[in-house]
Amino acid sequence: MYNANKPDASELPSTGQLLKSTGIAAVVATALLVTVVLPAEYGVDPTRIGSVLGLTEMGRIKMQLAAEAEAEEAGLAVAATAPAAVTPTAPAETASETTDQRSDETVITLAPDQGAEIKLVMEEGARVRFTWTSSGGAINYDTHADRPGTPYHGYDKGSEQRSEGELVAAFDGSHGWFWRNRTGEPVTITLRTEGAYSEVKRVV
């Protein structure tokens, strides 16, 4: 017993029509992948349309934050891909004998996609006022600390061109900033610190 009449062969789409529909669907899917999905999810923008729509930067920040989250879970700082120059106005490699008040200015130049990390050696409860600026637009940053047995303690992260505030040490250890330049152009970061710390050191 039949529940429905068998369609006539003339009512069914031909092989050519099926191939045409499949081809159109494939072209549309590819176009969406290249112009929307890749820029928004991975920061890859071969057509530059993602940059016009503001999707590429969103994708790059998303990928960077995901990479930093993985590094955080593993208890590791994100490594830089190449060395960068540090030109502090005060010695950045020599520790002082005390944690008296001091101030420093540290200047770092980062190539595209390069990262760098500066840490202050601080005692628990010590306070440092800081200001850092980027010469070339917003860059990704991660403010965090570490000590033996605590490879990562996060304070703040995001993407900014300038940041200022007060850093209060959660424990005796190294406290500071990691920056990653995703602007596509070289940038210079100027970090000014003032407060109770014994050393400024370049980690990455």
XYZ file of C-alpha atoms in Angstrom:
204
model
C 0.000 0.000 0.000
C 1.407 3.406 -1.011
C 1.067 6.509 1.247
C 1.801 8.948 -1.581
C 1.986 9.020 -5.299
C 5.429 8.518 -6.791
C 6.602 11.835 -8.293
C 6.980 11.999 -12.006
C 10.549 12.051 -13.298
C 9.917 15.428 -14.911
C 9.184 16.945 -11.501
C 12.563 15.949 -10.043
C 15.575 18.268 -10.382
C 18.018 17.241 -13.040
C 21.624 16.334 -12.370
C 22.688 19.669 -13.812
C 20.356 21.571 -11.520
C 21.639 19.676 -8.486
C 25.248 20.389 -9.439
C 24.440 24.069 -9.996
C 22.730 24.379 -6.579
C 25.622 22.603 -4.889
C 28.112 24.877 -6.598
C 26.240 28.028 -5.554
C 26.044 26.803 -1.944
C 29.776 26.050 -1.948
C 30.623 29.508 -3.321
C 28.441 31.250 -0.705
C 29.918 29.149 2.119
C 33.464 29.889 0.945
C 32.742 33.602 0.688
C 31.358 33.686 4.231
C 34.331 31.705 5.504
C 36.869 34.076 3.952
C 35.121 37.401 4.654
C 33.486 36.738 8.052
C 34.527 33.544 9.854
C 38.310 33.702 9.369
C 38.652 37.398 10.364
C 36.244 37.203 13.327
C 37.482 33.919 14.765
C 41.164 33.752 13.811
C 42.216 37.285 12.812
C 42.989 36.091 9.267
C 41.785 38.551 6.616
C 42.902 37.668 3.062
C 40.288 39.937 1.438
C 40.648 42.942 3.848
C 36.864 42.985 4.171
C 37.181 41.865 7.780
C 39.289 44.935 8.585
C 36.654 47.217 7.065
C 33.945 45.530 9.148
C 36.077 45.579 12.305
C 36.174 41.784 12.523
C 39.904 41.210 12.060
C 41.030 43.022 15.209
C 38.361 41.184 17.189
C 39.671 37.873 15.891
C 43.288 38.757 16.688
C 42.438 39.760 20.243
C 40.363 36.604 20.652
C 43.257 34.410 19.502
C 45.748 36.229 21.723
C 43.551 35.999 24.812
C 42.951 32.317 24.101
C 46.702 31.707 23.848
C 47.322 33.570 27.089
C 44.557 31.585 28.804
C 46.236 28.344 27.735
C 49.554 29.622 29.042
C 47.892 30.596 32.301
C 46.442 27.133 32.759
C 49.855 25.621 32.143
C 51.409 28.027 34.606
C 53.673 29.554 31.984
C 54.164 33.086 30.737
C 53.647 33.579 27.019
C 57.074 33.566 25.368
C 58.236 36.282 23.005
C 59.390 35.418 19.513
C 62.403 37.737 19.395
C 64.524 39.921 21.695
C 63.596 43.568 22.173
C 65.566 46.566 23.333
C 65.117 47.896 26.871
C 66.404 51.374 27.653
C 65.571 52.166 31.292
C 66.611 55.481 32.758
C 67.614 53.637 35.912
C 69.460 50.272 36.066
C 66.973 47.498 35.316
C 69.294 44.584 36.001
C 70.595 45.505 39.467
C 68.545 44.900 42.598
C 68.726 47.326 45.466
C 69.295 46.195 49.028
C 65.954 47.541 50.301
C 62.397 48.142 49.172
C 62.502 51.904 49.766
C 60.496 54.122 47.463
C 61.985 54.429 43.997
C 60.915 55.400 40.499
C 61.931 54.176 37.050
C 61.103 54.720 33.424
C 61.525 51.738 31.084
C 61.182 51.965 27.320
C 60.592 48.863 25.180
C 60.364 48.662 21.393
C 58.286 45.782 20.002
C 58.160 44.544 16.418
C 54.824 43.294 15.025
C 53.630 40.176 16.923
C 56.530 40.468 19.385
C 55.995 40.190 23.126
C 57.868 41.463 26.173
C 57.537 41.196 29.937
C 58.729 43.518 32.710
C 58.493 42.526 36.381
C 59.016 44.397 39.659
C 60.338 42.531 42.706
C 57.905 43.411 45.488
C 57.032 42.321 48.999
C 53.512 41.348 49.990
C 51.325 44.421 50.417
C 53.785 46.757 48.684
C 52.202 49.373 46.415
C 53.389 50.756 43.089
C 51.821 53.511 41.014
C 52.260 52.853 37.299
C 51.517 54.307 33.892
C 52.304 52.710 30.551
C 51.568 53.947 27.054
C 51.916 52.546 23.540
C 53.077 54.797 20.710
C 51.189 52.894 18.024
C 47.663 52.109 19.177
C 46.112 49.510 21.465
C 48.193 46.454 22.335
C 47.364 43.316 24.286
C 48.526 43.205 27.896
C 48.419 40.864 30.879
C 49.195 42.181 34.377
C 50.173 39.300 36.635
C 52.603 37.971 39.244
C 54.558 34.840 40.082
C 56.694 33.275 42.801
C 58.118 29.816 43.517
C 55.126 27.489 43.731
C 52.779 30.067 42.138
C 53.686 30.342 38.451
C 50.786 32.667 37.602
C 48.563 35.067 39.549
C 46.463 37.349 37.357
C 45.554 40.958 38.090
C 44.194 42.311 34.800
C 44.328 41.764 31.026
C 42.923 43.297 27.869
C 43.854 45.546 24.952
C 44.616 49.253 25.522
C 46.857 52.053 24.289
C 47.357 53.443 27.787
C 46.861 52.143 31.295
C 47.529 53.563 34.753
C 46.739 52.615 38.311
C 48.150 51.113 41.461
C 49.574 47.605 41.693
C 49.346 46.018 45.158
C 51.488 42.905 45.613
C 49.435 39.858 46.599
C 52.566 38.110 47.891
C 56.371 38.334 47.930
C 57.473 37.816 44.342
C 57.624 39.286 40.842
C 54.764 41.502 39.683
C 54.358 43.238 36.340
C 53.203 43.290 32.748
C 53.338 41.218 29.574
C 52.621 43.013 26.287
C 52.052 41.620 22.781
C 52.107 43.919 19.744
C 49.284 42.965 17.341
C 49.091 46.345 15.579
C 51.049 45.257 12.501
C 53.592 48.061 13.029
C 56.507 48.579 15.463
C 55.445 50.234 18.723
C 57.270 51.743 21.675
C 55.985 51.109 25.190
C 56.948 53.563 27.927
C 56.455 52.245 31.465
C 56.740 54.575 34.474
C 56.706 53.076 37.964
C 56.941 54.632 41.420
C 56.654 52.860 44.737
C 58.028 50.120 46.984
C 60.014 47.604 44.912
C 63.623 46.469 44.923
C 64.234 45.599 41.274
C 63.020 46.103 37.733
C 63.806 43.082 35.569
C 63.238 41.987 31.993
C 61.749 38.470 32.002
C 60.963 38.012 28.307
